[in-house]
């Protein structure tokens, strides 16, 4: 049944690729993946394979990729993606020797792919459970690890109708899961090669913080205003969507002691015009169209490009992370690592990091514009609360870092001895 579904899915992708540019990129990349491997694989080298569905999972696995590359230069790294949103952004990633798409999980594709590269070890990041690839790796006695995985009772593996598919989990050598609930769920179906290590994203945001860019325009914006004095507060809104922007822009139109930096999730001319139309009686500039001198006199700064947000959070007094009024919040850890409180919308229950920030009072949930006004009023009027909340946010990230070190220690241990050559 699984293989029938994979072939039907492949057919749907082929048809849809004629009408959707993103799907066409994915399909074209998958078709040439094996050819790419045959051209680029060094037959005398040993490859460690990392697979990430998309960009978020790649960032989650990146600390592990880079630590292995540093500690074990004798291995080459193969990195694969399923989604164009990951591959197109990281196809030139220097931390891997080969970057390519992963073909759809049919028996033929899996065999051709694994004949071309023959990895000595594989890491699947978070939610990746490809039946044919995993069974072939197991048949070839290749160690396979699930990294930063998280399981919930609603997943198919734990339903009566999904128990047969659940056997795919037995193809993994070991699971490095985020929490105890995941370990207990796996134990309930007879899988005990499990270790709770936490989430490698905590390690990643610390890496990002240490490598943060200097941004002269943002520095000028946060340093001054029209009369040459520094603003009392700077608010950074990251990965925002229209429902988020309607709430916080309305607030900052009324509170002139704050400056606002907006890095919207979608950077398009239409969306940027919508944002600028909401700003009332305050000077707004776009990052790519301003200078440090002009930015210093502005009230609102719109980041109309990608790749800067993680460095921009450092300039904020308070952060807002968008997506909570839609499919789910974006990365709150990128903001929290800078020791500032983080506000987000109600769709955050599936995100352990958001729940953790709420628990330590380093994060705040809003459901309405009134909620936002109340929280901002408290933070604005109480400097001790603002400072304490930011400290708790930063401490939360720092205390939960270390998953990468734990994973490598486990793999290098006497029980596994997979990375250390005898």
PDB file of C-alpha atoms in Angstrom, residues 58-167:
ATOM      1  CA  UNK A  58      18.381  21.677   8.104  1.00  0.00           C
ATOM      2  CA  UNK A  59      18.998  24.448  10.630  1.00  0.00           C
ATOM      3  CA  UNK A  60      18.100  21.950  13.338  1.00  0.00           C
ATOM      4  CA  UNK A  61      20.688  19.481  12.083  1.00  0.00           C
ATOM      5  CA  UNK A  62      23.334  22.012  11.132  1.00  0.00           C
ATOM      6  CA  UNK A  63      25.216  22.044  14.458  1.00  0.00           C
ATOM      7  CA  UNK A  64      25.653  18.274  14.181  1.00  0.00           C
ATOM      8  CA  UNK A  65      26.792  18.462  10.548  1.00  0.00           C
ATOM      9  CA  UNK A  66      29.388  21.091  11.327  1.00  0.00           C
ATOM     10  CA  UNK A  67      30.656  19.420  14.486  1.00  0.00           C
ATOM     11  CA  UNK A  68      31.115  16.086  12.706  1.00  0.00           C
ATOM     12  CA  UNK A  69      32.880  17.819   9.843  1.00  0.00           C
ATOM     13  CA  UNK A  70      35.202  19.527  12.319  1.00  0.00           C
ATOM     14  CA  UNK A  71      35.893  16.423  14.419  1.00  0.00           C
ATOM     15  CA  UNK A  72      36.021  13.871  11.585  1.00  0.00           C
ATOM     16  CA  UNK A  73      37.423  15.392   8.382  1.00  0.00           C
ATOM     17  CA  UNK A  74      38.090  11.870   7.110  1.00  0.00           C
ATOM     18  CA  UNK A  75      34.410  11.665   6.135  1.00  0.00           C
ATOM     19  CA  UNK A  76      32.620  13.534   3.373  1.00  0.00           C
ATOM     20  CA  UNK A  77      29.121  14.930   3.905  1.00  0.00           C
ATOM     21  CA  UNK A  78      26.082  14.353   1.693  1.00  0.00           C
ATOM     22  CA  UNK A  79      23.117  16.632   2.403  1.00  0.00           C
ATOM     23  CA  UNK A  80      19.682  16.030   0.866  1.00  0.00           C
ATOM     24  CA  UNK A  81      16.442  17.977   0.924  1.00  0.00           C
ATOM     25  CA  UNK A  82      12.884  17.108   0.032  1.00  0.00           C
ATOM     26  CA  UNK A  83      11.546  20.670  -0.311  1.00  0.00           C
ATOM     27  CA  UNK A  84      12.718  23.461  -2.610  1.00  0.00           C
ATOM     28  CA  UNK A  85      12.504  25.868   0.326  1.00  0.00           C
ATOM     29  CA  UNK A  86      15.470  24.013   1.792  1.00  0.00           C
ATOM     30  CA  UNK A  87      17.449  23.062  -1.299  1.00  0.00           C
ATOM     31  CA  UNK A  88      17.189  26.393  -3.137  1.00  0.00           C
ATOM     32  CA  UNK A  89      18.445  28.315  -0.104  1.00  0.00           C
ATOM     33  CA  UNK A  90      21.233  25.905   0.877  1.00  0.00           C
ATOM     34  CA  UNK A  91      22.314  24.294  -2.395  1.00  0.00           C
ATOM     35  CA  UNK A  92      25.691  26.029  -2.085  1.00  0.00           C
ATOM     36  CA  UNK A  93      26.169  25.220   1.601  1.00  0.00           C
ATOM     37  CA  UNK A  94      29.898  24.844   2.170  1.00  0.00           C
ATOM     38  CA  UNK A  95      29.473  22.471   5.104  1.00  0.00           C
ATOM     39  CA  UNK A  96      28.550  19.611   2.753  1.00  0.00           C
ATOM     40  CA  UNK A  97      30.484  18.072  -0.105  1.00  0.00           C
ATOM     41  CA  UNK A  98      27.336  17.261  -2.074  1.00  0.00           C
ATOM     42  CA  UNK A  99      23.889  18.874  -1.775  1.00  0.00           C
ATOM     43  CA  UNK A 100      20.958  17.462  -3.721  1.00  0.00           C
ATOM     44  CA  UNK A 101      17.276  16.622  -3.634  1.00  0.00           C
ATOM     45  CA  UNK A 102      16.090  13.266  -2.320  1.00  0.00           C
ATOM     46  CA  UNK A 103      14.014  11.414  -4.945  1.00  0.00           C
ATOM     47  CA  UNK A 104      10.526  10.275  -3.970  1.00  0.00           C
ATOM     48  CA  UNK A 105      10.626   7.148  -1.814  1.00  0.00           C
ATOM     49  CA  UNK A 106       9.884   4.403  -4.341  1.00  0.00           C
ATOM     50  CA  UNK A 107      11.826   1.127  -4.247  1.00  0.00           C
ATOM     51  CA  UNK A 108      13.538   1.890  -7.565  1.00  0.00           C
ATOM     52  CA  UNK A 109      14.510   5.422  -6.568  1.00  0.00           C
ATOM     53  CA  UNK A 110      15.839   4.314  -3.181  1.00  0.00           C
ATOM     54  CA  UNK A 111      17.944   1.528  -4.682  1.00  0.00           C
ATOM     55  CA  UNK A 112      19.415   3.759  -7.400  1.00  0.00           C
ATOM     56  CA  UNK A 113      20.154   6.541  -4.935  1.00  0.00           C
ATOM     57  CA  UNK A 114      21.856   4.313  -2.370  1.00  0.00           C
ATOM     58  CA  UNK A 115      23.868   2.463  -5.012  1.00  0.00           C
ATOM     59  CA  UNK A 116      25.212   5.812  -6.172  1.00  0.00           C
ATOM     60  CA  UNK A 117      26.434   7.015  -2.782  1.00  0.00           C
ATOM     61  CA  UNK A 118      26.637   4.010  -0.365  1.00  0.00           C
ATOM     62  CA  UNK A 119      26.752   6.035   2.891  1.00  0.00           C
ATOM     63  CA  UNK A 120      28.478   4.603   5.944  1.00  0.00           C
ATOM     64  CA  UNK A 121      26.071   6.367   8.301  1.00  0.00           C
ATOM     65  CA  UNK A 122      22.841   8.364   7.977  1.00  0.00           C
ATOM     66  CA  UNK A 123      21.079  11.031  10.026  1.00  0.00           C
ATOM     67  CA  UNK A 124      17.419  11.849   9.461  1.00  0.00           C
ATOM     68  CA  UNK A 125      16.334  15.140  11.032  1.00  0.00           C
ATOM     69  CA  UNK A 126      13.150  15.309  13.124  1.00  0.00           C
ATOM     70  CA  UNK A 127      10.165  13.950  11.144  1.00  0.00           C
ATOM     71  CA  UNK A 128      11.733  12.000   8.282  1.00  0.00           C
ATOM     72  CA  UNK A 129      10.593   8.342   8.058  1.00  0.00           C
ATOM     73  CA  UNK A 130      11.031   7.157   4.460  1.00  0.00           C
ATOM     74  CA  UNK A 131      10.104   3.465   4.359  1.00  0.00           C
ATOM     75  CA  UNK A 132      12.154   2.212   1.389  1.00  0.00           C
ATOM     76  CA  UNK A 133      15.296   4.223   2.064  1.00  0.00           C
ATOM     77  CA  UNK A 134      15.300   3.126   5.689  1.00  0.00           C
ATOM     78  CA  UNK A 135      14.713  -0.560   4.981  1.00  0.00           C
ATOM     79  CA  UNK A 136      17.507  -0.672   2.413  1.00  0.00           C
ATOM     80  CA  UNK A 137      19.876   1.060   4.841  1.00  0.00           C
ATOM     81  CA  UNK A 138      18.942  -1.473   7.514  1.00  0.00           C
ATOM     82  CA  UNK A 139      19.458  -4.380   5.095  1.00  0.00           C
ATOM     83  CA  UNK A 140      22.941  -3.021   4.368  1.00  0.00           C
ATOM     84  CA  UNK A 141      23.686  -2.659   8.104  1.00  0.00           C
ATOM     85  CA  UNK A 142      24.187   1.099   7.808  1.00  0.00           C
ATOM     86  CA  UNK A 143      23.711   2.888  11.168  1.00  0.00           C
ATOM     87  CA  UNK A 144      20.795   5.324  10.956  1.00  0.00           C
ATOM     88  CA  UNK A 145      19.986   7.961  13.579  1.00  0.00           C
ATOM     89  CA  UNK A 146      16.899  10.089  14.104  1.00  0.00           C
ATOM     90  CA  UNK A 147      17.967  13.487  15.440  1.00  0.00           C
ATOM     91  CA  UNK A 148      15.824  15.970  17.376  1.00  0.00           C
ATOM     92  CA  UNK A 149      12.791  13.810  16.719  1.00  0.00           C
ATOM     93  CA  UNK A 150       9.602  14.379  18.631  1.00  0.00           C
ATOM     94  CA  UNK A 151       6.586  12.068  18.844  1.00  0.00           C
ATOM     95  CA  UNK A 152       2.961  12.658  19.772  1.00  0.00           C
ATOM     96  CA  UNK A 153       0.108  10.219  20.481  1.00  0.00           C
ATOM     97  CA  UNK A 154      -1.792  11.401  17.400  1.00  0.00           C
ATOM     98  CA  UNK A 155       0.901  10.194  14.990  1.00  0.00           C
ATOM     99  CA  UNK A 156       0.147   7.227  12.775  1.00  0.00           C
ATOM    100  CA  UNK A 157       2.714   4.974  14.470  1.00  0.00           C
ATOM    101  CA  UNK A 158       0.621   4.898  17.638  1.00  0.00           C
ATOM    102  CA  UNK A 159      -2.776   4.237  16.035  1.00  0.00           C
ATOM    103  CA  UNK A 160      -4.206   0.750  15.477  1.00  0.00           C
ATOM    104  CA  UNK A 161      -4.303   1.332  11.716  1.00  0.00           C
ATOM    105  CA  UNK A 162      -0.672   2.486  11.583  1.00  0.00           C
ATOM    106  CA  UNK A 163       1.066  -0.270  13.488  1.00  0.00           C
ATOM    107  CA  UNK A 164       2.310  -2.034  10.331  1.00  0.00           C
ATOM    108  CA  UNK A 165       3.826   1.195   9.003  1.00  0.00           C
ATOM    109  CA  UNK A 166       5.260   1.756  12.475  1.00  0.00           C
ATOM    110  CA  UNK A 167       7.761  -1.032  11.796  1.00  0.00           C
TER     111      UNK A 167
END
